[in-house]
PDB file of C-alpha atoms and ligand atoms in Angstrom:
ATOM      1  CA  MET H 153    -138.817 -27.346-131.191  1.00  0.00           C
ATOM      2  CA  THR H 154    -139.837 -24.339-129.179  1.00  0.00           C
ATOM      3  CA  SER H 155    -138.048 -21.045-128.880  1.00  0.00           C
ATOM      4  CA  CYS H 156    -135.862 -20.137-125.933  1.00  0.00           C
ATOM      5  CA  PRO H 157    -137.694 -18.123-123.223  1.00  0.00           C
ATOM      6  CA  VAL H 158    -134.677 -15.883-122.545  1.00  0.00           C
ATOM      7  CA  PRO H 159    -135.452 -12.408-123.941  1.00  0.00           C
ATOM      8  CA  GLY H 160    -133.644 -11.657-127.179  1.00  0.00           C
ATOM      9  CA  CYS H 161    -132.547 -15.259-127.747  1.00  0.00           C
ATOM     10  CA  ALA H 162    -133.326 -16.763-131.126  1.00  0.00           C
ATOM     11  CA  GLY H 163    -132.144 -20.191-130.020  1.00  0.00           C
ATOM     12  CA  THR H 164    -134.350 -23.249-129.931  1.00  0.00           C
ATOM     13  CA  GLN H 165    -134.306 -26.294-127.728  1.00  0.00           C
ATOM     14  CA  LYS H 166    -135.413 -29.866-128.058  1.00  0.00           C
ATOM     15  CA  THR H 167    -138.931 -30.756-126.998  1.00  0.00           C
ATOM     16  CA  GLY H 168    -139.055 -31.211-123.251  1.00  0.00           C
ATOM     17  CA  LYS H 169    -136.180 -28.834-122.579  1.00  0.00           C
ATOM     18  CA  LEU H 170    -136.732 -25.552-120.820  1.00  0.00           C
ATOM     19  CA  MET H 171    -134.386 -23.357-122.836  1.00  0.00           C
ATOM     20  CA  CYS H 172    -131.596 -23.533-125.392  1.00  0.00           C
ATOM     21  CA  LEU H 173    -128.470 -25.352-124.233  1.00  0.00           C
ATOM     22  CA  ARG H 174    -126.390 -22.182-124.254  1.00  0.00           C
ATOM     23  CA  HIS H 175    -128.694 -20.489-121.776  1.00  0.00           C
ATOM     24  CA  TRP H 176    -129.259 -23.630-119.715  1.00  0.00           C
ATOM     25  CA  ARG H 177    -125.509 -23.585-119.015  1.00  0.00           C
ATOM     26  CA  PHE H 178    -125.922 -20.159-117.438  1.00  0.00           C
ATOM     27  CA  VAL H 179    -128.341 -21.548-114.853  1.00  0.00           C
ATOM     28  CA  SER H 180    -126.761 -22.494-111.505  1.00  0.00           C
ATOM     29  CA  ASP H 181    -126.489 -26.158-110.536  1.00  0.00           C
ATOM     30  CA  GLY H 182    -128.880 -25.692-107.635  1.00  0.00           C
ATOM     31  CA  THR H 183    -131.576 -24.188-109.830  1.00  0.00           C
ATOM     32  CA  GLN H 184    -131.092 -26.827-112.544  1.00  0.00           C
ATOM     33  CA  LYS H 185    -131.655 -29.505-109.904  1.00  0.00           C
ATOM     34  CA  GLU H 186    -134.755 -27.680-108.680  1.00  0.00           C
ATOM     35  CA  VAL H 187    -136.172 -27.621-112.204  1.00  0.00           C
ATOM     36  CA  TYR H 188    -135.539 -31.340-112.726  1.00  0.00           C
ATOM     37  CA  ARG H 189    -136.796 -32.295-109.283  1.00  0.00           C
ATOM     38  CA  SER H 190    -139.990 -30.261-109.486  1.00  0.00           C
ATOM     39  CA  TRP H 191    -140.659 -31.500-113.033  1.00  0.00           C
ATOM     40  CA  ARG H 192    -140.272 -35.133-111.961  1.00  0.00           C
ATOM     41  CA  ALA H 193    -142.514 -34.502-108.944  1.00  0.00           C
ATOM     42  CA  PHE H 194    -145.136 -33.068-111.274  1.00  0.00           C
ATOM     43  CA  ASN H 195    -144.955 -36.052-113.605  1.00  0.00           C
ATOM     44  CA  ARG H 196    -145.223 -38.523-110.744  1.00  0.00           C
ATOM     45  CA  ALA H 197    -148.029 -36.685-108.986  1.00  0.00           C
ATOM     46  CA  ALA H 198    -151.557 -38.000-108.958  1.00  0.00           C
ATOM     47  CA  MET H 199    -153.942 -35.996-111.124  1.00  0.00           C
ATOM     48  CA  SER H 200    -155.545 -34.407-108.052  1.00  0.00           C
ATOM     49  CA  ASP H 201    -152.151 -33.211-106.799  1.00  0.00           C
ATOM     50  CA  ARG H 202    -150.812 -31.883-110.072  1.00  0.00           C
ATOM     51  CA  SER H 203    -151.765 -28.227-109.852  1.00  0.00           C
ATOM     52  CA  GLY H 204    -149.685 -27.739-106.703  1.00  0.00           C
ATOM     53  CA  LYS H 205    -146.752 -29.571-108.270  1.00  0.00           C
ATOM     54  CA  LEU H 206    -147.064 -27.540-111.442  1.00  0.00           C
ATOM     55  CA  ALA H 207    -146.964 -24.321-109.432  1.00  0.00           C
ATOM     56  CA  ALA H 208    -143.724 -25.492-107.763  1.00  0.00           C
ATOM     57  CA  TYR H 209    -142.242 -26.322-111.167  1.00  0.00           C
ATOM     58  CA  ARG H 210    -143.195 -22.900-112.529  1.00  0.00           C
ATOM     59  CA  VAL H 211    -141.399 -21.189-109.635  1.00  0.00           C
ATOM     60  CA  ALA H 212    -138.231 -23.191-110.391  1.00  0.00           C
ATOM     61  CA  ARG H 213    -138.603 -22.566-114.131  1.00  0.00           C
ATOM     62  CA  ASP H 214    -139.011 -18.815-113.665  1.00  0.00           C
ATOM     63  CA  LYS H 215    -135.964 -18.757-111.416  1.00  0.00           C
ATOM     64  CA  ALA H 216    -133.918 -20.567-114.078  1.00  0.00           C
ATOM     65  CA  ILE H 217    -135.074 -18.163-116.782  1.00  0.00           C
ATOM     66  CA  ALA H 218    -134.258 -15.180-114.549  1.00  0.00           C
ATOM     67  CA  GLU H 219    -130.753 -16.539-113.884  1.00  0.00           C
ATOM     68  CA  ALA H 220    -130.077 -17.204-117.556  1.00  0.00           C
ATOM     69  CA  THR H 221    -131.371 -13.747-118.478  1.00  0.00           C
ATOM     70  CA  ARG H 222    -129.163 -12.070-115.876  1.00  0.00           C
ATOM     71  CA  GLU H 223    -126.086 -14.009-117.029  1.00  0.00           C
ATOM     72  CA  GLN H 224    -126.846 -13.141-120.626  1.00  0.00           C
ATOM     73  CA  GLN H 225    -126.961  -9.463-119.709  1.00  0.00           C
ATOM     74  CA  LEU H 226    -123.580  -9.768-117.970  1.00  0.00           C
ATOM     75  CA  HIS H 227    -122.165 -11.391-121.103  1.00  0.00           C
ATOM     76  CA  ASP H 228    -123.648  -8.665-123.263  1.00  0.00           C
ATOM     77  CA  GLY H 229    -121.876  -6.146-121.059  1.00  0.00           C
ATOM     78  CA  THR H 230    -124.900  -3.876-120.973  1.00  0.00           C
ATOM     79  CA  ASP H 231    -126.644  -2.531-117.933  1.00  0.00           C
ATOM     80  CA  PRO H 232    -130.019  -4.274-117.498  1.00  0.00           C
ATOM     81  CA  LEU H 233    -131.631  -0.908-116.785  1.00  0.00           C
ATOM     82  CA  ASP H 234    -130.171   0.508-119.982  1.00  0.00           C
ATOM     83  CA  ARG H 235    -131.641  -2.408-121.892  1.00  0.00           C
ATOM     84  CA  MET H 236    -135.033  -1.812-120.300  1.00  0.00           C
ATOM     85  CA  VAL H 237    -134.922   1.819-121.311  1.00  0.00           C
ATOM     86  CA  LYS H 238    -134.039   0.831-124.872  1.00  0.00           C
ATOM     87  CA  ALA H 239    -136.829  -1.742-124.913  1.00  0.00           C
ATOM     88  CA  ALA H 240    -139.302   0.862-123.679  1.00  0.00           C
ATOM     89  CA  GLU H 241    -138.157   3.272-126.391  1.00  0.00           C
ATOM     90  CA  GLY H 242    -139.141   0.669-128.945  1.00  0.00           C
ATOM     91  CA  LEU H 243    -142.667   0.697-127.564  1.00  0.00           C
ATOM     92  CA  MET H 244    -143.119   4.444-127.992  1.00  0.00           C
ATOM     93  CA  PRO H 245    -145.557   5.374-130.713  1.00  0.00           C
TER      94      PRO H 245
HETATM   95 ZN1  LIG P 384    -131.379 -19.123-125.314  1.00  0.00          ZN
END
């Protein structure tokens, strides 16, 4: 089990899954397909071709995480900027 990459989420997901199921549901169908497709392409790729495939997967993964994070913020009903300000406050000495 690894922890969910969406900020503030304490959820966990099964090995091999990108994020917790709750957040995965926030990701659009198109982006979910991109994640699966790029991951399969990476797994099928020859060793010499893997770094390019991994880069493509990471782009899709980051997009999925960004979508889930944005949806989570909408559900929280807080302004993302407001959250950033609050987060920055926590970093003040
Ligand atoms: Zn989560």
